[in-house]
CSV table of C-alpha atoms and ligand atoms in Angstrom, one decimal:
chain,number,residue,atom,x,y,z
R,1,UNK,CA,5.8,-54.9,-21.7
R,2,UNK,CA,7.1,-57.9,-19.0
R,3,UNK,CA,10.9,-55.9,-18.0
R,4,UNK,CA,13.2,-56.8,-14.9
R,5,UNK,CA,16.8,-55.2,-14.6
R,6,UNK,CA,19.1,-55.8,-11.9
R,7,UNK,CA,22.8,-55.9,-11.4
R,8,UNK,CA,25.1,-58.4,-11.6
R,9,UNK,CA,28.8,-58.7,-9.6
R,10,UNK,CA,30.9,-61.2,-8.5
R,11,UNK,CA,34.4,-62.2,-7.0
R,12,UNK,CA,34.0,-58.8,-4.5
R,13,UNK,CA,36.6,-60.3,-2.4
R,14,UNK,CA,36.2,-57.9,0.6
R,15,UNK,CA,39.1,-57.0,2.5
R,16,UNK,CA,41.7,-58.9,0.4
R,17,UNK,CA,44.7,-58.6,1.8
R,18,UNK,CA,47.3,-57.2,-0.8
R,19,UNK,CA,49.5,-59.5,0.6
R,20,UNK,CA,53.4,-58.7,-0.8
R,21,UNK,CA,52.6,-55.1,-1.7
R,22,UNK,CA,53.8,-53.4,1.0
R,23,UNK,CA,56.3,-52.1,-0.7
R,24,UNK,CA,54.2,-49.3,-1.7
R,25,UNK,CA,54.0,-46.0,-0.6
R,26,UNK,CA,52.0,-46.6,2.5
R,27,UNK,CA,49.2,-44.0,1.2
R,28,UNK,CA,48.5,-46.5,-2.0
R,29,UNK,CA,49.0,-49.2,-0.1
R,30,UNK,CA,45.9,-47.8,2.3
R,31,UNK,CA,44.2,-47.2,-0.8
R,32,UNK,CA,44.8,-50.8,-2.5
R,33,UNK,CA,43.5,-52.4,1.1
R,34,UNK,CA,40.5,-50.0,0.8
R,35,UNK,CA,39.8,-50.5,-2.5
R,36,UNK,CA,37.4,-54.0,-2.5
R,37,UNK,CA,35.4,-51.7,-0.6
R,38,UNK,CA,35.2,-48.8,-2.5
R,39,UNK,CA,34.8,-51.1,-5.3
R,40,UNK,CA,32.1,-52.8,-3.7
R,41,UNK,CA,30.0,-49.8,-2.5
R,42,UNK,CA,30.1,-48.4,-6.3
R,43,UNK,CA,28.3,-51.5,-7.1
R,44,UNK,CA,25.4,-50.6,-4.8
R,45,UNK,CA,25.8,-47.0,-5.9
R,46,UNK,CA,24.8,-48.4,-9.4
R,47,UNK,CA,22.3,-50.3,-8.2
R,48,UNK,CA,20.9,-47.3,-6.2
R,49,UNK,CA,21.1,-44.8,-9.6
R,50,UNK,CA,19.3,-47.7,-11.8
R,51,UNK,CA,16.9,-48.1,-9.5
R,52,UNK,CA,17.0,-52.1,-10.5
R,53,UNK,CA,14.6,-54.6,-9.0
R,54,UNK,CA,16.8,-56.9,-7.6
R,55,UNK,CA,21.0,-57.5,-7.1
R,56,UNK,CA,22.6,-60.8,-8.1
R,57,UNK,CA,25.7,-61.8,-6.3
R,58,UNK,CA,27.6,-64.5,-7.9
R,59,UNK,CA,30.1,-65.9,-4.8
R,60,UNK,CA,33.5,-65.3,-3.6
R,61,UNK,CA,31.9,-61.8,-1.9
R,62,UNK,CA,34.2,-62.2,1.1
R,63,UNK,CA,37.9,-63.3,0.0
R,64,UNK,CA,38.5,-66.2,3.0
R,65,UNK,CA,35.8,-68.7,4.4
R,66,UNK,CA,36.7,-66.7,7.8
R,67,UNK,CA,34.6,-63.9,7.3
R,68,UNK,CA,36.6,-60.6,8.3
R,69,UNK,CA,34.4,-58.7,11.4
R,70,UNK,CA,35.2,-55.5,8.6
R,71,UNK,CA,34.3,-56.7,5.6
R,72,UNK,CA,30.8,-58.2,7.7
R,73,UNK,CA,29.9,-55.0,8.9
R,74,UNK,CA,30.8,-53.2,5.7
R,75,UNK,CA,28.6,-56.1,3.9
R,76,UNK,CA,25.9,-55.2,6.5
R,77,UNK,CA,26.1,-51.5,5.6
R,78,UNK,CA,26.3,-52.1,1.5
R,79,UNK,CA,23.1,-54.3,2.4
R,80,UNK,CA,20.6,-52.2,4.2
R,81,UNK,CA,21.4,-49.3,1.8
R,82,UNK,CA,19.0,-51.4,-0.2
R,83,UNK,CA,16.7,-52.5,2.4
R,84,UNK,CA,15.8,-49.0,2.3
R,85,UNK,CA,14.9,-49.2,-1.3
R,86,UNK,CA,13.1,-52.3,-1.3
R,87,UNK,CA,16.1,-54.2,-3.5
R,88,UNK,CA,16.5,-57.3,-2.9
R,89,UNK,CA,19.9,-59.2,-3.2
R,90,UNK,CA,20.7,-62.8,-4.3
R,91,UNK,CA,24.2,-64.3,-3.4
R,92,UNK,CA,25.8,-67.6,-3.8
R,93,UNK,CA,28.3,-68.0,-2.5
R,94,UNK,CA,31.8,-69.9,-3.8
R,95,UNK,CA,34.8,-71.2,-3.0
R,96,UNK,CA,36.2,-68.6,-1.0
R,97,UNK,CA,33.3,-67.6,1.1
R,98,UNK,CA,32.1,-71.7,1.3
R,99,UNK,CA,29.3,-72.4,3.8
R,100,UNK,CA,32.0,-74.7,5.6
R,101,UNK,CA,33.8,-72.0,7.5
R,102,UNK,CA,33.5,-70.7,10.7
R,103,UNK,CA,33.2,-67.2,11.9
R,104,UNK,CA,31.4,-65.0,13.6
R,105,UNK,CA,28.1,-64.2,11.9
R,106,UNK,CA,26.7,-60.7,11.4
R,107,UNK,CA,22.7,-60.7,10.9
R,108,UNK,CA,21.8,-59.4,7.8
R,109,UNK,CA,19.0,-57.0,6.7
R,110,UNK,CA,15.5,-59.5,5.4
R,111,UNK,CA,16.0,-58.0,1.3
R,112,UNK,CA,19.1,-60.7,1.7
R,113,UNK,CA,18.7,-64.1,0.1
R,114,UNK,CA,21.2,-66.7,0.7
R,115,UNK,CA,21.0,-69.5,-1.6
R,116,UNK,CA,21.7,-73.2,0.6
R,117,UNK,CA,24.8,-75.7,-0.3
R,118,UNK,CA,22.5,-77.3,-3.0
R,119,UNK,CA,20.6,-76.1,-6.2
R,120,UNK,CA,17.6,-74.2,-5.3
R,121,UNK,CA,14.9,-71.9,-6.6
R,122,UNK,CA,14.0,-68.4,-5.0
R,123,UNK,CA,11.1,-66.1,-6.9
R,124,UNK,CA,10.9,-62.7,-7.1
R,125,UNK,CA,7.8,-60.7,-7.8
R,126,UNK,CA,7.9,-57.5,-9.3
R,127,UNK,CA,4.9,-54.8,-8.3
R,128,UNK,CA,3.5,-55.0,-11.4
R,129,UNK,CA,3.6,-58.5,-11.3
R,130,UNK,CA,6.0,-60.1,-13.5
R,131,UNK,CA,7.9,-62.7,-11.9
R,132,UNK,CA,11.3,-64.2,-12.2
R,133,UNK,CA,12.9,-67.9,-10.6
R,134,UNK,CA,16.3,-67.7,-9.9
R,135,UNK,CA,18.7,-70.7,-9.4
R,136,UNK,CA,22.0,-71.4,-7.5
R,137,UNK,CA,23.5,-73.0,-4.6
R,138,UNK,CA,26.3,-71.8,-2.2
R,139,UNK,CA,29.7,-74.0,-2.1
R,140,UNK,CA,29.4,-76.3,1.3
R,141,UNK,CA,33.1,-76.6,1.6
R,142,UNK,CA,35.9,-75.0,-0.6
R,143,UNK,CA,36.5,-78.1,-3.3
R,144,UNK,CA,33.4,-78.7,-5.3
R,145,UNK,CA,34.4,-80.7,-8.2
R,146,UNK,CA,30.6,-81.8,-9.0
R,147,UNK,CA,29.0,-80.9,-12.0
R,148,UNK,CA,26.6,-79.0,-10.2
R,149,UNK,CA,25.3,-78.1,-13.4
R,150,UNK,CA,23.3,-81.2,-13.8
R,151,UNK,CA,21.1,-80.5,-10.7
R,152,UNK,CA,19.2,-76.9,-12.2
R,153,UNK,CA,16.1,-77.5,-13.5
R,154,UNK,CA,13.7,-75.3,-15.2
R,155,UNK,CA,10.4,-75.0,-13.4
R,156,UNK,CA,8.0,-73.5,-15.3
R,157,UNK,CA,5.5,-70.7,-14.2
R,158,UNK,CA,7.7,-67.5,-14.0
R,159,UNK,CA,7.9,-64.7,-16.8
R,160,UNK,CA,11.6,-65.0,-16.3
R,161,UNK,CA,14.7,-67.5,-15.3
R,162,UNK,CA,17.8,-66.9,-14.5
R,163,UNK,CA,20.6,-69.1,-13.4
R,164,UNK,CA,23.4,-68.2,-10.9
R,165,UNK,CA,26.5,-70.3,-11.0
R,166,UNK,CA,30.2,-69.8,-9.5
R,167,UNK,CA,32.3,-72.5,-11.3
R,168,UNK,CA,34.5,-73.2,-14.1
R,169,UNK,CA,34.1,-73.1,-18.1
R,170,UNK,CA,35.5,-76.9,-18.9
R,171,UNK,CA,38.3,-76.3,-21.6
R,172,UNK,CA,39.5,-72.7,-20.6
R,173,UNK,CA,42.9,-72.5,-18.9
R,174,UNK,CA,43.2,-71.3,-15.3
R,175,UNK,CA,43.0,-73.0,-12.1
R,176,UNK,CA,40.4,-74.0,-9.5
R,177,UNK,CA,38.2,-76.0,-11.8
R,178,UNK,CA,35.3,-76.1,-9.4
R,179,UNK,CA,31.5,-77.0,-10.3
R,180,UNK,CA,32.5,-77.4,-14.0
R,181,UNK,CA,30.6,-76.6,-17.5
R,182,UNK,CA,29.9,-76.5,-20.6
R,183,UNK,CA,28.3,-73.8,-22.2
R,184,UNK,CA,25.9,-76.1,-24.1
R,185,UNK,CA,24.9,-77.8,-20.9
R,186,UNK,CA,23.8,-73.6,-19.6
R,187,UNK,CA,21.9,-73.1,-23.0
R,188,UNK,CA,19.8,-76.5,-22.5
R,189,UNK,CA,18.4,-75.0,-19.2
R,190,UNK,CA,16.5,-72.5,-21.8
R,191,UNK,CA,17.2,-69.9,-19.1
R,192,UNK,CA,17.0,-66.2,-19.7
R,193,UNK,CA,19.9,-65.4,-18.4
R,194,UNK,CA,23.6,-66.3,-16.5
R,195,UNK,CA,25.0,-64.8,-14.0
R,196,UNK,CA,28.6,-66.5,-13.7
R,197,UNK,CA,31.5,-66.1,-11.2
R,198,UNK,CA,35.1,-67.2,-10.0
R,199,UNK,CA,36.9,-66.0,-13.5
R,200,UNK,CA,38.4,-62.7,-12.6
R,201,UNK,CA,38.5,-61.8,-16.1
R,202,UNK,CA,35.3,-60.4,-17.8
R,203,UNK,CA,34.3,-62.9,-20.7
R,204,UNK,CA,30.7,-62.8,-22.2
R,205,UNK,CA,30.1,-66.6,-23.2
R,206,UNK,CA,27.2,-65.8,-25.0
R,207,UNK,CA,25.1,-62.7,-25.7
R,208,UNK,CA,21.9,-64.7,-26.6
R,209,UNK,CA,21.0,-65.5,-24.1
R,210,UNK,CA,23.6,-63.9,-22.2
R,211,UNK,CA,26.2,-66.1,-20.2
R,212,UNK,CA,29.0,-64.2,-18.2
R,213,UNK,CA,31.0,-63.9,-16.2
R,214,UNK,CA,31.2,-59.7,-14.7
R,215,UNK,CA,35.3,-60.6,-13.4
R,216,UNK,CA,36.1,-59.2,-10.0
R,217,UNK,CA,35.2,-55.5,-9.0
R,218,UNK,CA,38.4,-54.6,-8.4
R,219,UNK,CA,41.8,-55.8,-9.6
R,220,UNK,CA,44.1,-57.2,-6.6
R,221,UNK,CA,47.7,-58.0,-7.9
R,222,UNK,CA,49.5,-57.4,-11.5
R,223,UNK,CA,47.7,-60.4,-12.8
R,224,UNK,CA,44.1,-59.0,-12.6
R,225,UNK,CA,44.7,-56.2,-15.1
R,226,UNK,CA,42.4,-53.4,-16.7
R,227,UNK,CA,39.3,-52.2,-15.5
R,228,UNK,CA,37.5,-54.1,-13.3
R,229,UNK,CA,33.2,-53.7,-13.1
R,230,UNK,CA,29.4,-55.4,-12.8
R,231,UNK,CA,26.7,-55.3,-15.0
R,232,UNK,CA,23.3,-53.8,-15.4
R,233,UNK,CA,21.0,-55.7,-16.9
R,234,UNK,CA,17.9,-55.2,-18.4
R,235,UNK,CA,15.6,-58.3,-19.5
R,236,UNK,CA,12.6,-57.8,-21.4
R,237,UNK,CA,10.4,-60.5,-23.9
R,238,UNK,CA,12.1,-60.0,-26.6
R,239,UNK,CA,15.6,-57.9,-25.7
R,240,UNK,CA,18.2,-58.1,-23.4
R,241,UNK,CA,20.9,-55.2,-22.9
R,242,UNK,CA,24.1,-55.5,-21.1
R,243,UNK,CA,25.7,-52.1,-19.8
R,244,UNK,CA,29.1,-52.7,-18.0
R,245,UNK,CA,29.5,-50.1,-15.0
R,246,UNK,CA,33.2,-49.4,-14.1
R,247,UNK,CA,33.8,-50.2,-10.0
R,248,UNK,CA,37.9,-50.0,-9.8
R,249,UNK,CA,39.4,-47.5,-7.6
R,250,UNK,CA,43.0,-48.9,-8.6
R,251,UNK,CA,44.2,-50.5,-11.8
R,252,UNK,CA,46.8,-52.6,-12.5
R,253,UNK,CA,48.4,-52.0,-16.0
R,254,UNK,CA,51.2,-54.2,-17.5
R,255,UNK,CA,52.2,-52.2,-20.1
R,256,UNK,CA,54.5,-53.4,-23.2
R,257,UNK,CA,56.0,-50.1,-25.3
R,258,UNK,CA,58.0,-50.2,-28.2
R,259,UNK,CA,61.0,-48.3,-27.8
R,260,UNK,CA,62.0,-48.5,-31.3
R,261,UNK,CA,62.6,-45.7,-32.6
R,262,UNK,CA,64.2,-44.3,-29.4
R,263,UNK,CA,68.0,-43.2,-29.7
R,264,UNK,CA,69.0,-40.9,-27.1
R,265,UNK,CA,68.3,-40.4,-23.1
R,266,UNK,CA,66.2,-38.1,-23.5
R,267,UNK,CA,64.0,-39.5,-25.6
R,268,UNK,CA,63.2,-42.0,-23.6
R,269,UNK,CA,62.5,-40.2,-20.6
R,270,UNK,CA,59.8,-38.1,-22.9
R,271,UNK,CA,58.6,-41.4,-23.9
R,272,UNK,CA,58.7,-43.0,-20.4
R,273,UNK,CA,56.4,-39.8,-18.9
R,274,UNK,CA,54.0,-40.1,-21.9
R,275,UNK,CA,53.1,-43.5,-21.6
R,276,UNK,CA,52.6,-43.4,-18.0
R,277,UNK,CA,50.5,-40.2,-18.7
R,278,UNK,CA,48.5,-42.0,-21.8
R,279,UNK,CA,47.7,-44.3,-18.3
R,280,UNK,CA,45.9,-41.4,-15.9
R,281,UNK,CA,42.3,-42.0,-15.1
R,282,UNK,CA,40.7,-39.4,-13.5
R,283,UNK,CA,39.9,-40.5,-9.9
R,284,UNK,CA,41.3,-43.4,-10.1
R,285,UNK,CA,44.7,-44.8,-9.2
R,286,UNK,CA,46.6,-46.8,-11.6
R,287,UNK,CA,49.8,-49.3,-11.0
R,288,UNK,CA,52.1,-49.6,-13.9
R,289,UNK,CA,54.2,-52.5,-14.7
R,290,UNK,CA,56.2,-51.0,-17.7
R,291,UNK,CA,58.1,-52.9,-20.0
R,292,UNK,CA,59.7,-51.2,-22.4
R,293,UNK,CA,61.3,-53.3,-26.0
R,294,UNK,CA,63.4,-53.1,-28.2
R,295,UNK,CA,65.5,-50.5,-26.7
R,296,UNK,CA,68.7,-49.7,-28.2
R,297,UNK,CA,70.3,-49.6,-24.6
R,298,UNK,CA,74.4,-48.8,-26.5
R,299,UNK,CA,74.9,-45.8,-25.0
R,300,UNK,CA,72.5,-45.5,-22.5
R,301,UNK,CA,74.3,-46.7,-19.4
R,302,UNK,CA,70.9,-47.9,-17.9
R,303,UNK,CA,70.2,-48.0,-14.4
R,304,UNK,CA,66.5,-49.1,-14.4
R,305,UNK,CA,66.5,-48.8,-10.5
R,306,UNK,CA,67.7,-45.1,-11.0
R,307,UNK,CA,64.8,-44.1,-13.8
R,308,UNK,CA,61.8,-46.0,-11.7
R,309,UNK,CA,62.9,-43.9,-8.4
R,310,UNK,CA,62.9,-40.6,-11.2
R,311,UNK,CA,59.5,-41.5,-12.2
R,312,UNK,CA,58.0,-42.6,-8.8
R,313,UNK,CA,59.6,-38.9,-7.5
R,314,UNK,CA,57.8,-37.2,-10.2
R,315,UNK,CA,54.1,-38.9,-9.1
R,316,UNK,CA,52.3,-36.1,-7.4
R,317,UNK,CA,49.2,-36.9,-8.2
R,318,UNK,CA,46.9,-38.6,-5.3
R,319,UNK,CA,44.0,-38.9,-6.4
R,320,UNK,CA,44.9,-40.1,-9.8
R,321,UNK,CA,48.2,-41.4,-9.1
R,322,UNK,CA,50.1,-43.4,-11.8
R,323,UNK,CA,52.5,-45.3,-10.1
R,324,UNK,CA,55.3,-47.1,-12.0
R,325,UNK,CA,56.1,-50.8,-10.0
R,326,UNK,CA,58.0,-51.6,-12.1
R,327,UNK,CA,60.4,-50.9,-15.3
R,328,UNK,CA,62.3,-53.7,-17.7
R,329,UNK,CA,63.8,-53.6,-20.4
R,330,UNK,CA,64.2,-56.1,-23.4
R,331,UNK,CA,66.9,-55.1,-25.5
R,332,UNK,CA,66.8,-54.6,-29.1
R,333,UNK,CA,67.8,-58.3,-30.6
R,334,UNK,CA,70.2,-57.6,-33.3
R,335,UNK,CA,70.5,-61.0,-34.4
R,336,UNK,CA,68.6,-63.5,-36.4
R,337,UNK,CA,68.3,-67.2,-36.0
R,338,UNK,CA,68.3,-68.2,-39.6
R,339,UNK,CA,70.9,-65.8,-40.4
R,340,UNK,CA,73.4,-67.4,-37.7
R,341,UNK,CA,72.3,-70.7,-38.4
R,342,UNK,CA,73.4,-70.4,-41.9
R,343,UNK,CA,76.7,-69.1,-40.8
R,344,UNK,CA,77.9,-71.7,-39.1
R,345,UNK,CA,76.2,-75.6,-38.0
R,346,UNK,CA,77.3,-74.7,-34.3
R,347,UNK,CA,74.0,-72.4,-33.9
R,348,UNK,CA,71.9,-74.3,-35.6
R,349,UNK,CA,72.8,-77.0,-33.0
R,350,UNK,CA,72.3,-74.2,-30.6
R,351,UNK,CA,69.0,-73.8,-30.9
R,352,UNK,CA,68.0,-77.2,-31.2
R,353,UNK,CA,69.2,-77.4,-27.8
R,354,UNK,CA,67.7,-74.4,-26.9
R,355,UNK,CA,64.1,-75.7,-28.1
R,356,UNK,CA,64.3,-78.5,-26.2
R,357,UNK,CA,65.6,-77.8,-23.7
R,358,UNK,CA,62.9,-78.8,-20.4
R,359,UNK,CA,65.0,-78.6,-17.1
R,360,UNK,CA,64.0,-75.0,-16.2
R,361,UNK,CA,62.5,-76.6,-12.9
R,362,UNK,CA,65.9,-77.9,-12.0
R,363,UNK,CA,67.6,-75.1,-12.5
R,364,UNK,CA,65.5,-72.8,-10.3
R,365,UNK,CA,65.0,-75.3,-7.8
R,366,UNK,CA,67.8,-73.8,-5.4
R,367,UNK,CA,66.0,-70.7,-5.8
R,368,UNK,CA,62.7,-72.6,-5.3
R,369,UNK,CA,63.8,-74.4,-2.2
R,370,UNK,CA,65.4,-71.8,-0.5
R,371,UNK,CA,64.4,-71.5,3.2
R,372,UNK,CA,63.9,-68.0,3.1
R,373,UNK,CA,62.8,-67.1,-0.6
R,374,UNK,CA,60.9,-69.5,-1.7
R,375,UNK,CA,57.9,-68.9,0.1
R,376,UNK,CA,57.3,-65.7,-1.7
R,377,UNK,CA,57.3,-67.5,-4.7
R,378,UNK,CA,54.6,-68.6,-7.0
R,379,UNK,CA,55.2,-71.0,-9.4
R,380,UNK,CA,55.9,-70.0,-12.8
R,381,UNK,CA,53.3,-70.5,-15.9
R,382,UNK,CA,54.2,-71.1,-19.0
R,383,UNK,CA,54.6,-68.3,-20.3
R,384,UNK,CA,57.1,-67.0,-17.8
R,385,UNK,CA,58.9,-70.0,-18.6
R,386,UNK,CA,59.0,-69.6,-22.4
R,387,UNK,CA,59.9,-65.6,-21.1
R,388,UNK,CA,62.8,-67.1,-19.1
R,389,UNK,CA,64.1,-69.1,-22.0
R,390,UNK,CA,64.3,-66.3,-24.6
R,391,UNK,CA,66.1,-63.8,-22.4
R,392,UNK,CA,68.8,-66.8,-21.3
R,393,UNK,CA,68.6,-67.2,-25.2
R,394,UNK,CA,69.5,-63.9,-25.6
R,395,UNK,CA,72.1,-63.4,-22.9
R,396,UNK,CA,73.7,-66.1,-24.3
R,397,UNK,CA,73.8,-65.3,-28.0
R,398,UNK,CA,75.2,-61.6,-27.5
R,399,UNK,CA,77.9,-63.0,-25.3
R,400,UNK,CA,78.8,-65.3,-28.5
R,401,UNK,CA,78.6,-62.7,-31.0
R,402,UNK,CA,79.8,-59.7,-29.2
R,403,UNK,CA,82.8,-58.0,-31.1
R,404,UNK,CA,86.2,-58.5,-29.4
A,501,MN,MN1,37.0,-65.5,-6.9
């Protein structure tokens, strides 16, 4: 029986710079900077433990198109560690690491495979013979809006095919819509196999035959949440199998808990500890964005600076810290549209207003344009908008209903 398995990563982004998290206790901080390493080096650790026949890369492996002297030689390193086996790697790479950069280049060991700035074919040869023909290019310069997709062809004469493409799923949200697709367009190559990058998230577009993207080995801010991996993947004739392999050293959580039923202090400091313990992964590091609803705050005098410097006291752990960021809290909401709506015709015009409300932009443009802050600010999506909205709503509501 014909078999290949190899593993498949993307997105390492070596040596990202955590930029806007220094903040953090400096020895997490050390550990977050470290971390696309670590991350990176458990990939060839799996590779290493499989024993796989070959490594498939699929771009952004360094995080800027100026290629860090650190994350070269730690590259280097990663690489000859399978030189010595006899695994070979294939790497595209995307639009981070583009081809149109300038750095200073570190050789690289001869099991290294570099696929050129258009679509081309590379074969690999198995000792026992079977044979596989894998496709891809590397990004020439950081915007590729071409459907690349259109130039891979499938040339016959190999036991196996797989295509590697860094690029964007036409009709999914998110940014950077680079060397776009559709999934019907990867099907009609009749390969055996995708290996997609530049999503962070893990997403398996199809299981037969498999097209996905792995996400990024390692989660680097609040938005790249959960546990972060690669695959190993074993082809055969008739079977494929899919085994995700964990890589993160630190992961970000954002955590939503219902504080419901929660009426006293107390209570919510038990509940507070628990959830960040439900969090603990041993050996790994974990950063908490809690948010904590439907609290019934009367009574509770809360100071949320005060209880995230109690918890972040309490961390002891190093190893497998869980490290609260940050705490909110969304009050309970004690009212109800249509009830208030049916009280009097003012709310009802209320919320109309409300719903249509559409000038966010201008209102946070002072904040926006500021000299000093606004450079530290992204832009919000739409769902920190709609976010924005309902707390204002709510604000505004309890200051209208409040008993005198
Ligand atoms: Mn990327």
């Amino acid at each position: 029986m014909k078999e290949v398995t190899f593993i498949h990563a993307a997105d390492l982004h070596l040596d990202s710079p955590m930029t806007g998290l220094k903040h953090l206790p400096k020895q997490i901080f050390q550990r977050l900077q470290e971390s696309t390493f670590h991350a990176f080096r458990k990939v060839i650790d799996a590779a290493l433990t499989f024993n796989v026949d070959f490594v498939v890369f699929a771009g952004d492996l360094y995080d800027e198109d100026y290629r860090s002297l650190r994350a070269q030689a730690r590259f280097r390193k990663e690489m000859e560690r399978l030189a010595e086996r006899n695994i070979p790697v294939y790497i595209v790479h995307g639009n981070h690491d583009h081809l149109g950069g300038t750095w200073p280049h570190f050789h690289l060991p001869d099991n290294v495979h570099i696929f050129k700035d258009h679509v081309e074919s590379k074969d690999f040869q198995k000792s026992d013979g079977t044979t596989v023909r894998l496709y891809g290019f590397s990004y020439p310069g950081r915007h590729v809006y071409e459907r690349m997709i259109t130039h891979y062809k499938k040339e016959e004469g190999a036991d196996f095919h797989i295509g590697i493409l860094h690029g964007y799923q036409e009709g999914s949200s998110g940014h950077g819509r680079y060397a776009p697709f559709h999934l019907k367009e990867l099907l009609e190559k009749q390969y055996d196999y995708w290996a997609l990058g530049h999503i962070h998230k893990r997403s398996v577009l199809s299981e037969f035959p498999p097209v996905l993207y792995p996400g990024n080995v390692q989660g680097r801010n609040k938005k790249e949440t959960g546990v972060k991996g690669c695959y190993f993947v074993s082809l055969t004739e008739h079977n494929t199998s899919l085994r995700f392999v964990e890589t993160s050293d630190v992961i970000w959580e954002d955590v939503k808990a219902d504080a419901q039923h929660i009426d006293s202090v107390h209570e919510l400091y038990e509940f507070c500890r628990k959830t960040m313990d439900d969090y603990r992964r041993e050996g790994t590091g974990t950063l908490l964005y809690l948010s904590l609803t439907n609290v019934n705050i009367n009574g509770m005098q809360m100071q949320l600076s005060e209880w995230l410097e109690l918890f972040q006291e309490e961390e002891k752990d190093e190893a497998s810290f869980v490290w609260p960021v940050k705490i909110e809290v969304e009050e309970k909401v004690n009212w109800e549209r249509s009830q208030l709506s049916s009280e009097a015709d003012f709310y009802g015009e209320l919320f109309e207003a409300i719903d249509e409300y559409s000038d966010i932009e201008e209102c946070l443009s002072p904040l926006y344009q500021h000299p000093a802050a606004g450079k530290f600010l992204n832009a919000l999506d739409v769902q920190e908008r709609i976010k924005l909205i309902r707390e204002a709503e709510d604000l505004l509501i309890r200051s209208l209903i409040r008993p005198e």
